[in-house]
Short mmCIF file of C-alpha atoms in Angstrom, two decimals:
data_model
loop_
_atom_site.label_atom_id
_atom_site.label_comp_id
_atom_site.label_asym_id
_atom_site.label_seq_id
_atom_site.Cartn_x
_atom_site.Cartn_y
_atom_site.Cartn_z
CA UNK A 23 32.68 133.27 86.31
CA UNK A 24 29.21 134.46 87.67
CA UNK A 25 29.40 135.68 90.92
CA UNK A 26 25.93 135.58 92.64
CA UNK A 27 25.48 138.45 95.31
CA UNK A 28 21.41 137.88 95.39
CA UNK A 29 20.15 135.00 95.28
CA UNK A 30 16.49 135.73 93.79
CA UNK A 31 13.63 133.41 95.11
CA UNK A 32 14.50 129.95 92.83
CA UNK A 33 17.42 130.18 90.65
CA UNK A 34 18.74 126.80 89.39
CA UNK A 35 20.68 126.04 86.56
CA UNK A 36 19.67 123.81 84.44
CA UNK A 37 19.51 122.48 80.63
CA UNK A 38 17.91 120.09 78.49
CA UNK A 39 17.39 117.28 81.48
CA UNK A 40 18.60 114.28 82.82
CA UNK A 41 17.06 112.03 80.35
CA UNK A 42 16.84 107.68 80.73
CA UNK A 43 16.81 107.40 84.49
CA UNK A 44 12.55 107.92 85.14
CA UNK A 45 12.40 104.36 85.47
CA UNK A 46 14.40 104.58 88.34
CA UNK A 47 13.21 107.27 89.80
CA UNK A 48 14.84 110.14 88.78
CA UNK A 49 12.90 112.97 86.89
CA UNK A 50 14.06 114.81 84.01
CA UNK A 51 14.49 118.33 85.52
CA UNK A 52 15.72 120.30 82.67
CA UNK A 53 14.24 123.89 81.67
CA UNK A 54 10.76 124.31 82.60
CA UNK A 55 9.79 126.05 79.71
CA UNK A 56 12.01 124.71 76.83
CA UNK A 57 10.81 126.52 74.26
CA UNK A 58 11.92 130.16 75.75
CA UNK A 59 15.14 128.00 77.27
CA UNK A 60 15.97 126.62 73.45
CA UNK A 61 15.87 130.24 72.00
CA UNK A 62 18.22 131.54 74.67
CA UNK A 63 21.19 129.17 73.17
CA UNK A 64 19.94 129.44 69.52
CA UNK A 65 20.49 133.77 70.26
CA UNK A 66 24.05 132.90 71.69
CA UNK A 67 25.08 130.37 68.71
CA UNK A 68 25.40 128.14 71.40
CA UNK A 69 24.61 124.37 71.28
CA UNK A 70 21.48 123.96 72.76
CA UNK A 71 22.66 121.71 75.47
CA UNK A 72 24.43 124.19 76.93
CA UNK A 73 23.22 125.42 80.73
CA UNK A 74 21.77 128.46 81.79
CA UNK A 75 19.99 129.79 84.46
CA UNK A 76 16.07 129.40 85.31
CA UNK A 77 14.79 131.88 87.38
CA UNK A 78 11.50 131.97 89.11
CA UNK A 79 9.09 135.58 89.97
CA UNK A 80 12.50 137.39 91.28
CA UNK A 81 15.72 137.38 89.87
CA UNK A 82 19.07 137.06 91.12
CA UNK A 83 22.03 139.95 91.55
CA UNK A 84 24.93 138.39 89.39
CA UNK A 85 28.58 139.95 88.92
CA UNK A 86 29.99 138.82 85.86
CA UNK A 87 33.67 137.93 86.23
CA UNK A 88 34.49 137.94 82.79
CA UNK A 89 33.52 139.17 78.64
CA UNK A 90 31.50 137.82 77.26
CA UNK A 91 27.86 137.85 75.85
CA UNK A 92 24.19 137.21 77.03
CA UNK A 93 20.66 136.13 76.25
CA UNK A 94 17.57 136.63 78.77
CA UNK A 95 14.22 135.09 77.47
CA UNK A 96 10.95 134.05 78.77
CA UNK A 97 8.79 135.51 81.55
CA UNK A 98 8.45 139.31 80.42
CA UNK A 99 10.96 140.48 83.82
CA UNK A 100 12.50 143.84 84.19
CA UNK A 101 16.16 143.48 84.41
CA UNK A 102 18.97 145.80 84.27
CA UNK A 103 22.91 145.87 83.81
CA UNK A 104 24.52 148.21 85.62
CA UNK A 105 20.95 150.17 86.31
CA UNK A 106 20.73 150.51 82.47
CA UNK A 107 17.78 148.29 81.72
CA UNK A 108 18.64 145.19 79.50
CA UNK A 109 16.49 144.07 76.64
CA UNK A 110 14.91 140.51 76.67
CA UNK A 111 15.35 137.96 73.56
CA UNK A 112 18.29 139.79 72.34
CA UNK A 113 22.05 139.11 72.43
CA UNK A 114 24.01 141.43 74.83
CA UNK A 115 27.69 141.93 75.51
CA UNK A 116 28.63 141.81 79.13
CA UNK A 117 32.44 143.33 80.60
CA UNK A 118 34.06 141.75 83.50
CA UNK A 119 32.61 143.82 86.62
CA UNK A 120 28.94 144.00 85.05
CA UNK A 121 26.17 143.50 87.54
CA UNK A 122 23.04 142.15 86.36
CA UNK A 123 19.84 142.69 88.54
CA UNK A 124 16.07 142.16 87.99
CA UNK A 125 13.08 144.23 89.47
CA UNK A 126 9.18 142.88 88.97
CA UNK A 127 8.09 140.02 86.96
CA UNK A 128 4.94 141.30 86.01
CA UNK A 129 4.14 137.85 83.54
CA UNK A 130 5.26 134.41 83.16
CA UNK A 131 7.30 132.72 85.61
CA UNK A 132 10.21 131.54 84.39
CA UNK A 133 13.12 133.72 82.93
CA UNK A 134 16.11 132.40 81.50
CA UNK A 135 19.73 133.46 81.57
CA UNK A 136 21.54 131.72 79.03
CA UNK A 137 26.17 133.03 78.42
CA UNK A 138 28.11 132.02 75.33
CA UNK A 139 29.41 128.66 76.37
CA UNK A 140 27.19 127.53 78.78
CA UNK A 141 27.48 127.37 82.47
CA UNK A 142 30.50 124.76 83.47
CA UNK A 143 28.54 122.91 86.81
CA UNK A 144 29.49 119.10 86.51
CA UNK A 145 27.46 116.98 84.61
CA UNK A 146 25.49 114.21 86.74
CA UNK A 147 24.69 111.31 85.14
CA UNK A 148 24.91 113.32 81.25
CA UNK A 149 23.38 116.21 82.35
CA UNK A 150 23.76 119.61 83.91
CA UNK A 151 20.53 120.41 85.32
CA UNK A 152 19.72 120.72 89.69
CA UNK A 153 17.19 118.42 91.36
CA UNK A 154 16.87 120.18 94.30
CA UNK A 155 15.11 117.23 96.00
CA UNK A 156 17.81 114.74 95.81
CA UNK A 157 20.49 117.16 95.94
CA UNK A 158 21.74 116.47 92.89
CA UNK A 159 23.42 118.40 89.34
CA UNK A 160 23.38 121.78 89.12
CA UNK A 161 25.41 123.89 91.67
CA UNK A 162 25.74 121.38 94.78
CA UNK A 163 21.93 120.73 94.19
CA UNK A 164 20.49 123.54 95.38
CA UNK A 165 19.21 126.74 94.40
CA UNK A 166 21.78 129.80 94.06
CA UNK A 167 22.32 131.86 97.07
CA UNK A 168 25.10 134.96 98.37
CA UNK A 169 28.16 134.14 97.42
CA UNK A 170 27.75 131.51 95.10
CA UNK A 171 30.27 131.15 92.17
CA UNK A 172 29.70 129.51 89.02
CA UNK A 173 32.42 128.73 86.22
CA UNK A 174 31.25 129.68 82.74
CA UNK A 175 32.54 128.41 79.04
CA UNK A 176 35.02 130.83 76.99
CA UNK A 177 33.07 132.56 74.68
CA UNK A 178 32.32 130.65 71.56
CA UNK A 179 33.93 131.52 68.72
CA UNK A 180 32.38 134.11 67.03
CA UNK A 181 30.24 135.18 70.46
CA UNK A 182 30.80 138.62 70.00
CA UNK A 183 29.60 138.66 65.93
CA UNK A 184 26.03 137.36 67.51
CA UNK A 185 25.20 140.75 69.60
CA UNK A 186 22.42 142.56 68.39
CA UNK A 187 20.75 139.07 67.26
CA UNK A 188 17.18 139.54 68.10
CA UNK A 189 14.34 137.61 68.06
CA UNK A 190 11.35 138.65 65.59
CA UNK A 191 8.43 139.73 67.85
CA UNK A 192 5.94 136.86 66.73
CA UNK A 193 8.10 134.09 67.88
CA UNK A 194 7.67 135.96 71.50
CA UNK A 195 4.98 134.11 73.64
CA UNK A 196 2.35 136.36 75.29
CA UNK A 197 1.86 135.29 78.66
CA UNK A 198 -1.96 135.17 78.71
CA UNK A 199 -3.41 134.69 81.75
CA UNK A 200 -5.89 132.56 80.26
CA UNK A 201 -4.35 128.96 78.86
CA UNK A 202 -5.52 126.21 76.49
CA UNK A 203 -3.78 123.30 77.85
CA UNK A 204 -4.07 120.35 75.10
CA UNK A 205 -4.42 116.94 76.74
CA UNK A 206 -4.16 113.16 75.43
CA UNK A 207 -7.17 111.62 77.59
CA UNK A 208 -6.44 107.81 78.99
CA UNK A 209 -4.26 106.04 81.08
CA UNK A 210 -7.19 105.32 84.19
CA UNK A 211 -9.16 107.80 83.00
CA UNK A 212 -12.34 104.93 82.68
CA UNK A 213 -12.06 105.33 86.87
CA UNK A 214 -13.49 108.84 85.95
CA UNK A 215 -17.25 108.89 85.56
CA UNK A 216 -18.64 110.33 82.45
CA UNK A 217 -19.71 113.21 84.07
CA UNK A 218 -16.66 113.89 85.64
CA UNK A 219 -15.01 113.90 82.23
CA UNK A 220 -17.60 116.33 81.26
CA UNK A 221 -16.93 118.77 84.46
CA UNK A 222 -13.05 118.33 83.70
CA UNK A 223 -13.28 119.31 80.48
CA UNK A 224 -16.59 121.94 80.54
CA UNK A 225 -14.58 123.77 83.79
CA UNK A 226 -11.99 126.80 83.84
CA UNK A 227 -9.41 125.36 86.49
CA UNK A 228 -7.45 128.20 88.33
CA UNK A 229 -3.69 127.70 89.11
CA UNK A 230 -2.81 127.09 92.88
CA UNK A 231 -0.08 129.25 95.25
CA UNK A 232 1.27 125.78 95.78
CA UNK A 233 2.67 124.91 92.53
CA UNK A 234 6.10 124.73 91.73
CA UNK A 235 8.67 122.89 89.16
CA UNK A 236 7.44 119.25 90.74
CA UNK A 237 3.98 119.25 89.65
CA UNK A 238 1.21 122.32 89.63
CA UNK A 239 -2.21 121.83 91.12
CA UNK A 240 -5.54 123.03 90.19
CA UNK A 241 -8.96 124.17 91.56
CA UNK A 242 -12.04 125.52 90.85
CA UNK A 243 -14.11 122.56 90.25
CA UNK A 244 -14.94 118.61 90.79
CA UNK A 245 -14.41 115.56 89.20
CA UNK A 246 -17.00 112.76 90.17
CA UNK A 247 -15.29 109.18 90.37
CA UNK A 248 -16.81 106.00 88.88
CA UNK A 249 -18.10 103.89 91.86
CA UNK A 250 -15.83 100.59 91.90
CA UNK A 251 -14.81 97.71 94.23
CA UNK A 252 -11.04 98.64 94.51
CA UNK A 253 -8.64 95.88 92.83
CA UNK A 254 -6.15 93.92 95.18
CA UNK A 255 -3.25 96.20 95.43
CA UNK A 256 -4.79 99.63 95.08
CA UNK A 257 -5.57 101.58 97.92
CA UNK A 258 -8.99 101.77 99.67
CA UNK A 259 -10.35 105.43 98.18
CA UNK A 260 -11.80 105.79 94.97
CA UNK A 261 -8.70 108.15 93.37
CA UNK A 262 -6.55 104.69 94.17
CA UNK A 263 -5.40 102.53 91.40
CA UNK A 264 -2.85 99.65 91.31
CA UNK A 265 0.98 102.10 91.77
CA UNK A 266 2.13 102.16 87.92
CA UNK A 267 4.43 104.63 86.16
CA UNK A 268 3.47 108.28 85.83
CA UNK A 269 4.31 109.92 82.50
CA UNK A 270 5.76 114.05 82.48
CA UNK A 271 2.56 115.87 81.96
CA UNK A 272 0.34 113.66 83.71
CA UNK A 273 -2.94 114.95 84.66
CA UNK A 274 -3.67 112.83 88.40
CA UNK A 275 -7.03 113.60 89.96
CA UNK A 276 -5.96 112.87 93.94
CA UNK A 277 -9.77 113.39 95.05
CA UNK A 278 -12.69 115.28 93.46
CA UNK A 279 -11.93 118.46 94.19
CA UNK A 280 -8.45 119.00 92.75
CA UNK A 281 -6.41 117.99 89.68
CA UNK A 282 -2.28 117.99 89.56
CA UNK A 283 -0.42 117.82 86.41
CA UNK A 284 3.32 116.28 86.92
CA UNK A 285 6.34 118.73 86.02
CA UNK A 286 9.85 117.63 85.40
CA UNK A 287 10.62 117.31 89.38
CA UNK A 288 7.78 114.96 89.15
CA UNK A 289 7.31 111.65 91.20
CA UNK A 290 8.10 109.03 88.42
CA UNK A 291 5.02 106.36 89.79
CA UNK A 292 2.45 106.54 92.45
CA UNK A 293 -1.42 105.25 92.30
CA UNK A 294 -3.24 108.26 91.67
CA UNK A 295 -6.03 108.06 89.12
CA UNK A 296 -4.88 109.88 85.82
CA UNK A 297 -7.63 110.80 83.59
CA UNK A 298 -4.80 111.83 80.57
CA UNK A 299 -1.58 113.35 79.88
CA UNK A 300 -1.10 117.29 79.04
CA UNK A 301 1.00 117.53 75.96
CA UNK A 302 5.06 118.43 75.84
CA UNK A 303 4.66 122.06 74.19
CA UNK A 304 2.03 122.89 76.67
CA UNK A 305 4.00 121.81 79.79
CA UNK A 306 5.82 125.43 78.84
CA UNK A 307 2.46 127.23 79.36
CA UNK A 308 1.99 125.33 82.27
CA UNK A 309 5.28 126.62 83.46
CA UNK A 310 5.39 130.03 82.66
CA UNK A 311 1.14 129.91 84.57
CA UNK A 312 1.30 131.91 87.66
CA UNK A 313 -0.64 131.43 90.87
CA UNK A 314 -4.54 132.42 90.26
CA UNK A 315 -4.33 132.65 86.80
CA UNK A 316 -7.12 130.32 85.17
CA UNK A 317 -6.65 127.33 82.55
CA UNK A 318 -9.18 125.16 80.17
CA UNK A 319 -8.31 121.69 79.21
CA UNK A 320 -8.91 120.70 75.89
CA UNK A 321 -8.80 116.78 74.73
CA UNK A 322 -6.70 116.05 71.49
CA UNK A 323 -5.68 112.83 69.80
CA UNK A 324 -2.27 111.15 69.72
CA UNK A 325 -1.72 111.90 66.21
CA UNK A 326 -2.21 115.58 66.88
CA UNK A 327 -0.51 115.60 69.95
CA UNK A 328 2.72 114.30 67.68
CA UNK A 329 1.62 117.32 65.11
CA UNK A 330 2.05 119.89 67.51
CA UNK A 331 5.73 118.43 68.91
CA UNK A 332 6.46 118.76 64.80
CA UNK A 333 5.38 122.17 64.66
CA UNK A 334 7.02 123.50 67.78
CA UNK A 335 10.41 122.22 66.33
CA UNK A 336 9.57 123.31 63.16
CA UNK A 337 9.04 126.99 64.47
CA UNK A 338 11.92 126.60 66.26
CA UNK A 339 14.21 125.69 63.04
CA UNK A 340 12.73 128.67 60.94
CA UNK A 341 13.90 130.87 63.89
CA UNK A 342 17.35 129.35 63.46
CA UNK A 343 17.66 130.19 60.13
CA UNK A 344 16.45 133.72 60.67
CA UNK A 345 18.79 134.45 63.96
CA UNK A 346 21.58 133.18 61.62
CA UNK A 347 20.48 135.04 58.00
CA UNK A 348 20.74 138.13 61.03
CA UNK A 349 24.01 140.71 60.69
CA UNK B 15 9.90 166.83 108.36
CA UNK B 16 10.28 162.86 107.62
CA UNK B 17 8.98 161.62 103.90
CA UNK B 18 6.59 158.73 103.86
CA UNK B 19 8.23 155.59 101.79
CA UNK B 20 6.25 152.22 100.41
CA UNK B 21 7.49 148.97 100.90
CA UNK B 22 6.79 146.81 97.73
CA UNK B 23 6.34 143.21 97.70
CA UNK B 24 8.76 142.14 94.37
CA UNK B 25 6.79 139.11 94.01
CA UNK B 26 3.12 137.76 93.81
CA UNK B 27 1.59 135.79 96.20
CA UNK B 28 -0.03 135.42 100.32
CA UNK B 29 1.01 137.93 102.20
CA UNK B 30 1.51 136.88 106.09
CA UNK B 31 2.36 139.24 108.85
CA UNK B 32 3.81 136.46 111.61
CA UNK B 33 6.41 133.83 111.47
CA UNK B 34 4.00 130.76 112.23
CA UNK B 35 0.54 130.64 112.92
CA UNK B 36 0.96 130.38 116.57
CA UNK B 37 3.49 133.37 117.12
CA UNK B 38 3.30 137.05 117.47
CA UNK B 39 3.31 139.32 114.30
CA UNK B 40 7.18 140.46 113.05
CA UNK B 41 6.05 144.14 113.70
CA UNK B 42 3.07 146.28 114.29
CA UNK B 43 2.36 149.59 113.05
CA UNK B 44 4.19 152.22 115.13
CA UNK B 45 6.80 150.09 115.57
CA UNK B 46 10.28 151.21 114.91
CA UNK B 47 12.48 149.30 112.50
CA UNK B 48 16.35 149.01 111.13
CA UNK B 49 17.32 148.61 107.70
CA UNK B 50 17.20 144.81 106.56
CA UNK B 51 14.29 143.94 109.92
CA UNK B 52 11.67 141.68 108.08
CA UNK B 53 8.40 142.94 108.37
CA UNK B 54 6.38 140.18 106.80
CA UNK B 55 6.34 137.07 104.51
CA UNK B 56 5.01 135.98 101.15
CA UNK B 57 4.50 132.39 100.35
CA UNK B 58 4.21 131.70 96.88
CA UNK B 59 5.09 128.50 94.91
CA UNK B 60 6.49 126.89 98.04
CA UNK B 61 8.65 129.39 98.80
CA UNK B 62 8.49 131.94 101.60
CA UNK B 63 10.07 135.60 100.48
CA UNK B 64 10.94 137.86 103.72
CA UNK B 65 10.03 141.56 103.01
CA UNK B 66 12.54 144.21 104.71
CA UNK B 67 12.93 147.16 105.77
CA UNK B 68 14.84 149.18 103.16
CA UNK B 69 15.89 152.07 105.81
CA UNK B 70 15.62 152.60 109.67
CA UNK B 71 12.14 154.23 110.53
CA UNK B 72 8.81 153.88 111.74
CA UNK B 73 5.76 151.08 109.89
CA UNK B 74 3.97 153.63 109.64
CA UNK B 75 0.89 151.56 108.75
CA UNK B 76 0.20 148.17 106.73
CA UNK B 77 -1.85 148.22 103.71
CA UNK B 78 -2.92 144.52 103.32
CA UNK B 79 -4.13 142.31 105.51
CA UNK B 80 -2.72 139.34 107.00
CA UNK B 81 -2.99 136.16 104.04
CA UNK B 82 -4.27 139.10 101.58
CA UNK B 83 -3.52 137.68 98.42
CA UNK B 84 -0.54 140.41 96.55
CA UNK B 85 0.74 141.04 93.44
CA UNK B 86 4.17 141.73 92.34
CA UNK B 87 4.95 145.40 93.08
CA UNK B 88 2.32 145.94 95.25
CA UNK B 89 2.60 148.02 98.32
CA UNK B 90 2.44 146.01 101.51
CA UNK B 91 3.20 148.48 103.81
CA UNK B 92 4.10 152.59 104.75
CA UNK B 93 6.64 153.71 106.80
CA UNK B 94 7.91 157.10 107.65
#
């Protein structure tokens, strides 16, 4: 059992996502940034739909309530058991009575907490992971808070044989401030003019304080429209188009002065003007992107797009074998 | 003699001395102040953190401005 005595400012658990219900309505959820969420069950030997915990700027105070071992990866966070500070990407045996507690998060976002077995919420609808706006998987559907307990598995077997597993220092993102975001261009993006593809694309864009796991919003610079009679069905300003389905990733331009990409909260349809779709890999940067911190757009093709999904898992494999050729 | 002691803001973001807009600031400097009294906000990612006072004492003075933009670790205020 975890026993939760701080909440932190956004802890949810969550796992791979809710995945087959977008045409419905229902978002993904799921890890915001998979790739440092994937390594935190490869670490463990765990399968890699087991559930952990995402944590956002500030961490949580947890109380472990039972053996067993742990894995904390992605945004670089200072975090301690017991007041003796606790390595990140490495495999670390807990005793019943540990107390795990975080200080500054000085890059990235996003830190996960991942135990030998997974954590044992429910599944909703074949999946683990909390959408706090409909109240739904996760721990009642909400974020963590005082008090809070939360069943974990039995160690695996063979948990304890994985401590010490580390992971080799250039399969560790750096949490640049400055991002390359790769982007598929399309969907309505002919509702853009040329010159508003150029400024898109030209521009550094610069995170805003309002972003969060539903979508994250940019400024910094403008996108000019093309002038059009709106079709029947679309709304009267020029960022209107007839309400279709928004893809994870997509890149809407609500009016000239902003852009938002969709996260995996995301509203599945709406009639925003999207001028393309920011690629699944780079959703993670997006993530792990703090408030202020600046971001370039680059456009990429569909075949390439597919490339760099095959490399990703690809990188992630290698660093399978290695974790398991390890002790 | 009383030491001075920093209050740190543990994550990034707008700092905010009041509530709301429309109501009077949590504390102002010279004010006295118990363990756990919230002394300002910071809103980041739609979120809104309270900062508190670790100990009983006096804000001594604040050293960022109301909707200054912090970073985490930064020292939002002094007391003693």
């Amino acid at each position: 059992m975890l026993r939760i005595r701080e909440g932190g400012l956004w802890t949810t658990v969550q796992d791979m996502g809710r995945q087959g219900y977008y045409h419905l309505g229902l978002p993904p959820s799921g890890a915001a940034d998979k790739y440092s969420f994937i390594i935190g069950n490869l670490l463990l030997g765990n399968p890699v739909e087991c559930a952990g915990l995402e944590m956002t700027l500030l961490g949580p105070v947890i109380e472990f309530g039972k053996k067993t071992s742990i894995a904390l990866t992605g945004a670089s966070v200072q975090a301690f058991i017991n007041n003796r500070p606790l390595p990140m990407w490495e495999v670390v045996a807990v005793d019943e009575g540990d107390v795990l507690s975080f200080r500054f998060c000085k890059k990235g976002v996003k830190s996960y907490l991942c135990v030998s077995g997974g954590i044992q919420v429910p599944e909703v609808l074949g999946s683990r992971s909390t959408y706090v706006l409909s109240r739904l998987g996760g721990h009642e559907g909400r974020k963590l808070g005082v008090g809070d307990e939360l069943m974990i598995g039995e160690p695996l077997p063979g948990a304890f044989k994985q401590i010490g597993k580390r992971v080799p220092v250039e399969f560790i993102p750096e949490w640049n401030d400055a991002k390359n975001l790769r982007v598929v261009m399309g969907i309505s993006g002919n509702r853009i003019s040329d010159e508003g593809i150029k400024t898109f694309l030209d521009s550094e864009w610069i995170v805003s304080a309002e972003s969060d796991r539903v979508a994250y919003r940019y400024m910094g610079s403008s996108i000019s429209f093309e002038e059009h009679a709106p079709p029947f069905g679309a709304g009267s300003s020029s960022s209107n188009v007839v309400d279709f389905a928004y893809p994870i990733g997509a890149l809407m331009v609500p009016n000239e002065g902003e852009v938002i990409v969709l996260l995996n909260d995301a509203t599945s349809g709406g009639g925003f003007v999207t001028i393309g779709t920011v690629i699944s890999p780079d959703l993670d940067l997006i993530a792990q992107s703090r408030p202020m911190t600046r971001c370039r757009f680059l456009t990429i093709t569909v075949d390439q797009a597919i490339q760099a999904r095959m490399e990703r898992k690809k990188q992630l494999m290698r660093l399978d074998e290695i974790l398991k050729e390890q002790g | 003699m009383s030491e001075n002691k920093s209050i740190i803001s543990p994550v990034p973001g707008i700092f905010y001395r009041k509530p709301s807009p429309d109501k009077e600031v949590f504390v102002n400097e010279g004010d006295s102040v118990k363990a756990g009294d919230v002394i300002g906000l910071i809103e980041v990612m739609k979120n809104f953190y309270e900062i508190k006072a670790e100990a009983d004492g006096i804000v001594e003075r604040f050293c960022v401005e109301n909707e200054d933009i912090v970073d985490a670790g930064q020292e939002v205020a002094v007391m003693k």
